[in-house]
PDB file of C-alpha atoms in Angstrom:
ATOM      1  CA  MET A  18     -35.678   6.092  -7.231  1.00 36.00           C
ATOM      2  CA  PRO A  19     -34.231   5.118 -10.553  1.00 41.00           C
ATOM      3  CA  VAL A  20     -36.025   2.304 -12.677  1.00 41.00           C
ATOM      4  CA  ASN A  21     -33.102  -0.306 -12.193  1.00 43.00           C
ATOM      5  CA  CYS A  22     -32.900   0.181  -8.531  1.00 43.00           C
ATOM      6  CA  TRP A  23     -36.598  -0.628  -7.771  1.00 42.00           C
ATOM      7  CA  ILE A  24     -36.277  -3.476  -9.932  1.00 47.00           C
ATOM      8  CA  SER A  25     -33.286  -5.648  -8.415  1.00 46.00           C
ATOM      9  CA  ASP A  26     -34.692  -4.240  -5.326  1.00 46.00           C
ATOM     10  CA  PHE A  27     -37.838  -6.064  -6.669  1.00 51.00           C
ATOM     11  CA  ILE A  28     -36.080  -8.924  -8.051  1.00 50.00           C
ATOM     12  CA  PHE A  29     -34.055  -9.404  -4.212  1.00 49.00           C
ATOM     13  CA  SER A  30     -37.275  -9.231  -2.548  1.00 57.00           C
ATOM     14  CA  CYS A  31     -38.508 -11.824  -4.737  1.00 58.00           C
ATOM     15  CA  LEU A  32     -34.990 -14.388  -4.053  1.00 55.00           C
ATOM     16  CA  SER A  33     -34.947 -13.512  -0.383  1.00 58.00           C
ATOM     17  CA  LEU A  34     -38.845 -14.024   0.545  1.00 61.00           C
ATOM     18  CA  ALA A  35     -38.594 -17.931  -1.684  1.00 60.00           C
ATOM     19  CA  ALA A  36     -35.388 -17.644   0.414  1.00 60.00           C
ATOM     20  CA  GLY A  37     -37.057 -17.927   3.612  1.00 65.00           C
ATOM     21  CA  PHE A  38     -39.879 -20.032   3.006  1.00 71.00           C
ATOM     22  CA  PHE A  39     -37.753 -22.976   1.667  1.00 76.00           C
ATOM     23  CA  LYS A  40     -35.036 -22.882   4.200  1.00 80.00           C
ATOM     24  CA  ASP A  41     -35.366 -25.674   5.713  1.00 81.00           C
ATOM     25  CA  ASP A  42     -35.889 -27.173   2.880  1.00 82.00           C
ATOM     26  CA  LEU A  43     -32.503 -25.670   1.136  1.00 85.00           C
ATOM     27  CA  GLN A  44     -30.217 -26.436   3.964  1.00 88.00           C
ATOM     28  CA  GLY A  45     -30.797 -29.600   4.093  1.00 88.00           C
ATOM     29  CA  ALA A  46     -31.083 -30.225   0.137  1.00 89.00           C
ATOM     30  CA  TRP A  47     -27.473 -28.520   0.191  1.00 90.00           C
ATOM     31  CA  SER A  48     -25.937 -30.372   2.950  1.00 91.00           C
ATOM     32  CA  LYS A  49     -26.336 -33.426   0.687  1.00 91.00           C
ATOM     33  CA  PHE A  50     -25.211 -32.235  -2.525  1.00 91.00           C
ATOM     34  CA  SER A  51     -22.309 -31.093  -0.421  1.00 90.00           C
ATOM     35  CA  LYS A  52     -21.412 -34.193   0.753  1.00 90.00           C
ATOM     36  CA  ARG A  53     -21.513 -36.150  -1.722  1.00 90.00           C
ATOM     37  CA  ILE A  54     -19.634 -33.053  -4.832  1.00 93.00           C
ATOM     38  CA  TRP A  55     -18.647 -34.951  -7.286  1.00 93.00           C
ATOM     39  CA  PRO A  56     -21.023 -37.535  -7.569  1.00 94.00           C
ATOM     40  CA  SER A  57     -23.520 -34.700  -7.145  1.00 94.00           C
ATOM     41  CA  LEU A  58     -21.438 -32.660  -9.860  1.00 95.00           C
ATOM     42  CA  GLY A  59     -21.396 -35.368 -11.963  1.00 96.00           C
ATOM     43  CA  MET A  60     -25.767 -35.710 -11.848  1.00 96.00           C
ATOM     44  CA  ILE A  61     -25.226 -32.319 -12.580  1.00 97.00           C
ATOM     45  CA  ALA A  62     -23.550 -33.295 -15.860  1.00 97.00           C
ATOM     46  CA  LEU A  63     -26.105 -36.247 -16.319  1.00 97.00           C
ATOM     47  CA  LEU A  64     -29.119 -33.474 -16.240  1.00 97.00           C
ATOM     48  CA  PHE A  65     -27.290 -30.746 -18.436  1.00 97.00           C
ATOM     49  CA  GLY A  66     -26.972 -33.496 -21.090  1.00 97.00           C
ATOM     50  CA  LEU A  67     -30.604 -34.107 -21.292  1.00 97.00           C
ATOM     51  CA  VAL A  68     -31.818 -31.097 -21.517  1.00 96.00           C
ATOM     52  CA  LEU A  69     -29.490 -30.228 -24.609  1.00 95.00           C
ATOM     53  CA  LEU A  70     -30.712 -33.271 -26.348  1.00 96.00           C
ATOM     54  CA  GLY A  71     -34.263 -31.829 -24.978  1.00 96.00           C
ATOM     55  CA  GLN A  72     -34.046 -28.823 -27.076  1.00 93.00           C
ATOM     56  CA  ILE A  73     -32.334 -30.268 -30.541  1.00 94.00           C
ATOM     57  CA  PHE A  74     -35.499 -32.129 -30.455  1.00 96.00           C
ATOM     58  CA  SER A  75     -37.769 -29.591 -29.304  1.00 95.00           C
ATOM     59  CA  ASN A  76     -36.975 -27.634 -32.121  1.00 91.00           C
ATOM     60  CA  LEU A  77     -37.370 -30.332 -34.448  1.00 94.00           C
ATOM     61  CA  LEU A  78     -40.349 -30.933 -33.203  1.00 94.00           C
ATOM     62  CA  MET A  79     -41.282 -26.590 -33.332  1.00 91.00           C
ATOM     63  CA  GLY A  80     -40.593 -27.046 -37.075  1.00 89.00           C
ATOM     64  CA  ILE A  81     -42.100 -29.385 -38.220  1.00 91.00           C
ATOM     65  CA  LEU A  82     -45.833 -27.848 -36.483  1.00 92.00           C
ATOM     66  CA  TYR A  83     -44.919 -25.187 -37.386  1.00 88.00           C
ATOM     67  CA  GLN A  84     -44.887 -26.531 -41.535  1.00 89.00           C
ATOM     68  CA  ILE A  85     -47.746 -28.371 -40.310  1.00 90.00           C
ATOM     69  CA  VAL A  86     -49.460 -25.464 -39.885  1.00 87.00           C
ATOM     70  CA  ASN A  87     -47.790 -22.208 -42.688  1.00 83.00           C
ATOM     71  CA  LEU A  88     -46.491 -20.850 -40.334  1.00 75.00           C
ATOM     72  CA  THR A  89     -42.928 -19.051 -40.852  1.00 71.00           C
ATOM     73  CA  LYS A  90     -41.030 -19.956 -37.523  1.00 65.00           C
ATOM     74  CA  GLU A  91     -40.361 -17.090 -35.249  1.00 61.00           C
ATOM     75  CA  LYS A  92     -38.910 -15.321 -32.305  1.00 60.00           C
ATOM     76  CA  GLY A  93     -41.724 -15.747 -29.042  1.00 56.00           C
ATOM     77  CA  LEU A  94     -43.047 -12.748 -27.574  1.00 55.00           C
ATOM     78  CA  ASN A  95     -41.516 -13.946 -24.316  1.00 62.00           C
ATOM     79  CA  GLN A  96     -37.943 -14.393 -26.025  1.00 64.00           C
ATOM     80  CA  ALA A  97     -39.109 -11.022 -27.772  1.00 63.00           C
ATOM     81  CA  THR A  98     -39.392  -9.194 -24.133  1.00 65.00           C
ATOM     82  CA  VAL A  99     -36.197 -10.961 -22.529  1.00 66.00           C
ATOM     83  CA  GLU A 100     -34.657  -9.031 -25.725  1.00 65.00           C
ATOM     84  CA  ARG A 101     -36.477  -5.816 -25.188  1.00 69.00           C
ATOM     85  CA  LEU A 102     -34.676  -5.651 -21.907  1.00 64.00           C
ATOM     86  CA  LEU A 103     -31.073  -6.638 -22.400  1.00 65.00           C
ATOM     87  CA  THR A 104     -30.519  -3.835 -24.621  1.00 67.00           C
ATOM     88  CA  ASN A 105     -31.720  -1.221 -22.105  1.00 67.00           C
ATOM     89  CA  ARG A 106     -29.099   0.510 -20.460  1.00 69.00           C
ATOM     90  CA  GLN A 107     -31.251   0.709 -17.286  1.00 71.00           C
ATOM     91  CA  LEU A 108     -32.715  -2.655 -17.042  1.00 72.00           C
ATOM     92  CA  PHE A 109     -29.474  -4.453 -18.341  1.00 74.00           C
ATOM     93  CA  LEU A 110     -28.066  -5.790 -14.716  1.00 80.00           C
ATOM     94  CA  PRO A 111     -31.280  -6.041 -13.115  1.00 79.00           C
ATOM     95  CA  ALA A 112     -32.485  -8.488 -16.404  1.00 79.00           C
ATOM     96  CA  VAL A 113     -29.606 -10.921 -16.478  1.00 84.00           C
ATOM     97  CA  PHE A 114     -29.784 -10.836 -12.762  1.00 85.00           C
ATOM     98  CA  SER A 115     -33.372 -11.858 -12.850  1.00 83.00           C
ATOM     99  CA  ILE A 116     -32.379 -14.222 -15.588  1.00 87.00           C
ATOM    100  CA  VAL A 117     -29.522 -16.422 -14.330  1.00 89.00           C
ATOM    101  CA  VAL A 118     -30.386 -15.306 -10.247  1.00 88.00           C
ATOM    102  CA  THR A 119     -33.750 -14.866  -9.614  1.00 87.00           C
ATOM    103  CA  GLY A 120     -35.691 -16.496 -12.171  1.00 87.00           C
ATOM    104  CA  PRO A 121     -34.440 -19.830 -12.427  1.00 91.00           C
ATOM    105  CA  PHE A 122     -33.722 -19.931  -8.670  1.00 90.00           C
ATOM    106  CA  VAL A 123     -37.605 -18.312  -7.816  1.00 89.00           C
ATOM    107  CA  GLU A 124     -39.319 -20.643 -11.291  1.00 91.00           C
ATOM    108  CA  GLU A 125     -37.154 -23.915  -9.165  1.00 94.00           C
ATOM    109  CA  LEU A 126     -38.328 -23.841  -5.620  1.00 91.00           C
ATOM    110  CA  VAL A 127     -42.310 -23.428  -7.304  1.00 90.00           C
ATOM    111  CA  PHE A 128     -42.394 -26.078 -10.237  1.00 92.00           C
ATOM    112  CA  ARG A 129     -40.629 -28.272  -9.087  1.00 93.00           C
ATOM    113  CA  LYS A 130     -39.707 -28.558  -5.344  1.00 91.00           C
ATOM    114  CA  SER A 131     -43.314 -26.460  -4.657  1.00 90.00           C
ATOM    115  CA  LEU A 132     -45.705 -28.104  -6.830  1.00 92.00           C
ATOM    116  CA  MET A 133     -44.017 -31.063  -7.369  1.00 95.00           C
ATOM    117  CA  ASP A 134     -44.111 -31.973  -3.313  1.00 93.00           C
ATOM    118  CA  THR A 135     -47.134 -30.907  -2.442  1.00 92.00           C
ATOM    119  CA  GLY A 136     -49.585 -32.760  -5.365  1.00 93.00           C
ATOM    120  CA  ARG A 137     -47.396 -36.083  -4.941  1.00 91.00           C
ATOM    121  CA  LYS A 138     -49.902 -36.680  -1.912  1.00 90.00           C
ATOM    122  CA  PHE A 139     -52.914 -35.878  -3.873  1.00 92.00           C
ATOM    123  CA  MET A 140     -51.784 -37.616  -7.317  1.00 93.00           C
ATOM    124  CA  SER A 141     -49.561 -39.606  -9.260  1.00 95.00           C
ATOM    125  CA  ILE A 142     -46.139 -38.484  -9.954  1.00 95.00           C
ATOM    126  CA  LEU A 143     -46.681 -38.933 -13.723  1.00 96.00           C
ATOM    127  CA  LEU A 144     -49.771 -36.062 -13.427  1.00 97.00           C
ATOM    128  CA  ILE A 145     -48.061 -33.980 -11.820  1.00 96.00           C
ATOM    129  CA  ILE A 146     -44.865 -34.053 -13.713  1.00 97.00           C
ATOM    130  CA  ILE A 147     -47.051 -33.091 -16.397  1.00 96.00           C
ATOM    131  CA  LEU A 148     -48.815 -30.437 -15.273  1.00 96.00           C
ATOM    132  CA  GLN A 149     -45.635 -28.661 -14.000  1.00 96.00           C
ATOM    133  CA  ALA A 150     -44.386 -28.544 -16.939  1.00 96.00           C
ATOM    134  CA  LEU A 151     -47.371 -27.582 -18.356  1.00 96.00           C
ATOM    135  CA  LEU A 152     -48.002 -24.429 -16.196  1.00 94.00           C
ATOM    136  CA  PHE A 153     -44.036 -23.227 -16.974  1.00 94.00           C
ATOM    137  CA  ALA A 154     -44.772 -23.618 -20.561  1.00 93.00           C
ATOM    138  CA  ALA A 155     -48.158 -21.398 -19.506  1.00 91.00           C
ATOM    139  CA  ILE A 156     -46.368 -19.026 -17.645  1.00 87.00           C
ATOM    140  CA  HIS A 157     -43.459 -18.356 -20.490  1.00 85.00           C
ATOM    141  CA  MET A 158     -46.494 -17.983 -22.882  1.00 84.00           C
ATOM    142  CA  HIS A 159     -48.085 -13.803 -24.009  1.00 77.00           C
ATOM    143  CA  ALA A 160     -50.794 -14.471 -25.915  1.00 77.00           C
ATOM    144  CA  LEU A 161     -53.540 -17.158 -27.408  1.00 82.00           C
ATOM    145  CA  GLN A 162     -51.757 -17.641 -30.818  1.00 85.00           C
ATOM    146  CA  ILE A 163     -50.756 -20.813 -32.591  1.00 85.00           C
ATOM    147  CA  SER A 164     -47.108 -18.915 -32.811  1.00 83.00           C
ATOM    148  CA  GLU A 165     -47.138 -18.721 -28.834  1.00 85.00           C
ATOM    149  CA  PHE A 166     -48.003 -22.662 -28.302  1.00 90.00           C
ATOM    150  CA  ILE A 167     -44.960 -24.480 -30.946  1.00 90.00           C
ATOM    151  CA  SER A 168     -42.784 -21.195 -29.378  1.00 88.00           C
ATOM    152  CA  VAL A 169     -42.656 -22.756 -25.383  1.00 92.00           C
ATOM    153  CA  ILE A 170     -42.474 -26.491 -27.119  1.00 94.00           C
ATOM    154  CA  PRO A 171     -38.660 -25.630 -25.086  1.00 93.00           C
ATOM    155  CA  GLN A 172     -39.530 -24.652 -21.377  1.00 94.00           C
ATOM    156  CA  LEU A 173     -42.210 -27.741 -21.905  1.00 96.00           C
ATOM    157  CA  ILE A 174     -39.663 -30.329 -22.854  1.00 96.00           C
ATOM    158  CA  THR A 175     -37.356 -29.210 -21.124  1.00 96.00           C
ATOM    159  CA  ALA A 176     -39.636 -29.177 -17.713  1.00 96.00           C
ATOM    160  CA  LEU A 177     -40.450 -32.489 -17.991  1.00 97.00           C
ATOM    161  CA  ILE A 178     -36.640 -33.057 -18.191  1.00 97.00           C
ATOM    162  CA  TRP A 179     -36.152 -31.490 -14.661  1.00 96.00           C
ATOM    163  CA  GLY A 180     -38.785 -32.751 -13.143  1.00 96.00           C
ATOM    164  CA  ILE A 181     -38.981 -36.518 -14.615  1.00 97.00           C
ATOM    165  CA  PHE A 182     -34.883 -35.796 -12.614  1.00 96.00           C
ATOM    166  CA  TYR A 183     -36.090 -34.064  -9.668  1.00 97.00           C
ATOM    167  CA  SER A 184     -38.675 -37.073  -9.200  1.00 96.00           C
ATOM    168  CA  LYS A 185     -36.148 -39.874  -9.190  1.00 95.00           C
ATOM    169  CA  THR A 186     -33.020 -38.186  -6.599  1.00 95.00           C
ATOM    170  CA  ASP A 187     -35.380 -35.460  -4.168  1.00 93.00           C
ATOM    171  CA  GLN A 188     -32.436 -32.980  -4.971  1.00 95.00           C
ATOM    172  CA  ILE A 189     -33.617 -29.646  -6.044  1.00 95.00           C
ATOM    173  CA  PHE A 190     -30.238 -28.051  -6.266  1.00 95.00           C
ATOM    174  CA  TYR A 191     -29.829 -30.264  -9.935  1.00 96.00           C
ATOM    175  CA  PRO A 192     -32.130 -28.301 -11.506  1.00 96.00           C
ATOM    176  CA  VAL A 193     -31.987 -25.419  -9.776  1.00 95.00           C
ATOM    177  CA  THR A 194     -27.305 -25.486 -11.865  1.00 96.00           C
ATOM    178  CA  VAL A 195     -28.850 -26.659 -14.604  1.00 96.00           C
ATOM    179  CA  HIS A 196     -31.549 -23.989 -15.211  1.00 95.00           C
ATOM    180  CA  ILE A 197     -29.065 -21.142 -14.294  1.00 95.00           C
ATOM    181  CA  LEU A 198     -26.043 -22.371 -16.467  1.00 95.00           C
ATOM    182  CA  ILE A 199     -28.386 -22.804 -19.495  1.00 93.00           C
ATOM    183  CA  ASN A 200     -29.551 -19.541 -18.720  1.00 91.00           C
ATOM    184  CA  THR A 201     -26.167 -18.160 -18.498  1.00 92.00           C
ATOM    185  CA  ILE A 202     -25.537 -19.788 -21.657  1.00 90.00           C
ATOM    186  CA  GLY A 203     -28.421 -17.954 -23.479  1.00 84.00           C
ATOM    187  CA  ILE A 204     -27.430 -14.920 -22.577  1.00 84.00           C
ATOM    188  CA  LEU A 205     -23.796 -15.422 -23.169  1.00 85.00           C
ATOM    189  CA  LEU A 206     -24.430 -16.345 -26.524  1.00 82.00           C
ATOM    190  CA  VAL A 207     -27.014 -13.828 -27.636  1.00 75.00           C
ATOM    191  CA  CYS A 208     -24.282 -10.662 -26.355  1.00 74.00           C
ATOM    192  CA  LEU A 209     -22.319 -12.034 -28.682  1.00 76.00           C
ATOM    193  CA  ILE A 210     -23.955 -12.688 -31.714  1.00 69.00           C
ATOM    194  CA  TRP A 211     -24.836  -9.277 -30.493  1.00 65.00           C
ATOM    195  CA  ASP A 212     -21.633  -7.873 -29.814  1.00 63.00           C
ATOM    196  CA  LEU A 213     -20.255  -9.565 -33.386  1.00 64.00           C
ATOM    197  CA  LEU A 214     -23.351  -7.987 -35.565  1.00 59.00           C
ATOM    198  CA  LYS A 215     -22.521  -5.084 -34.103  1.00 59.00           C
ATOM    199  CA  SER A 216     -19.437  -4.748 -35.123  1.00 60.00           C
ATOM    200  CA  ALA A 217     -20.474  -5.846 -38.524  1.00 57.00           C
ATOM    201  CA  ARG A 218     -23.559  -3.618 -39.652  1.00 52.00           C
ATOM    202  CA  ALA A 219     -23.928   0.334 -37.895  1.00 44.00           C
ATOM    203  CA  ASP A 220     -27.568  -0.141 -38.981  1.00 45.00           C
ATOM    204  CA  PHE A 221     -27.171  -3.136 -36.829  1.00 41.00           C
ATOM    205  CA  SER A 222     -30.418  -4.072 -34.918  1.00 41.00           C
ATOM    206  CA  PHE A 223     -30.615  -5.633 -31.835  1.00 41.00           C
ATOM    207  CA  GLU A 224     -34.601  -7.703 -33.172  1.00 38.00           C
ATOM    208  CA  GLN A 225     -31.947  -8.900 -36.142  1.00 37.00           C
ATOM    209  CA  ILE A 226     -30.333 -11.928 -34.205  1.00 36.00           C
ATOM    210  CA  PRO A 227     -31.346 -15.326 -35.410  1.00 38.00           C
ATOM    211  CA  ILE A 228     -32.372 -16.725 -32.297  1.00 40.00           C
TER     212      ILE A 228
END
């Protein structure tokens, strides 16, 4: 079986398992979402704006920290891994589906829905918001290096925003939708820059993309 086939099967299995496990919760959340579609879309737009502001703040903070520790700003290993997957013809479609659909969906169900709903029964909401954000950032690290700790600041800040928003609204489809939007825009920008630079230079290498 080709590599892309078994990877696709694995990704689809993860998505199906998550959806089945949270079936009742998802049906209830979708019912509330669909009954108030315009207010729901407004909340999504608000959350999207907050995440963008969080990304701007994250990049400013990263720049300051890189200067303090005297390191050159570089891509984290997580981003480098994603870029390598996107350049592999066999893995391109499974990678895109994983990044755009499976990843956001499963991560939100695990970190916001499952972890926060369970954790708030045993600790304060503030503590569980911080804990889920730290764990979310940790899974995007690939090494115990200072540069890696700094590189996951955007994930940390974004997870804090999603956690606070979910705790206030109790609607999982808000962070799921925005997570999907953010990842989709990120892939589109990467592919656009890749295509433009490839057209401009014959010796183009994907690792040269300044993201």
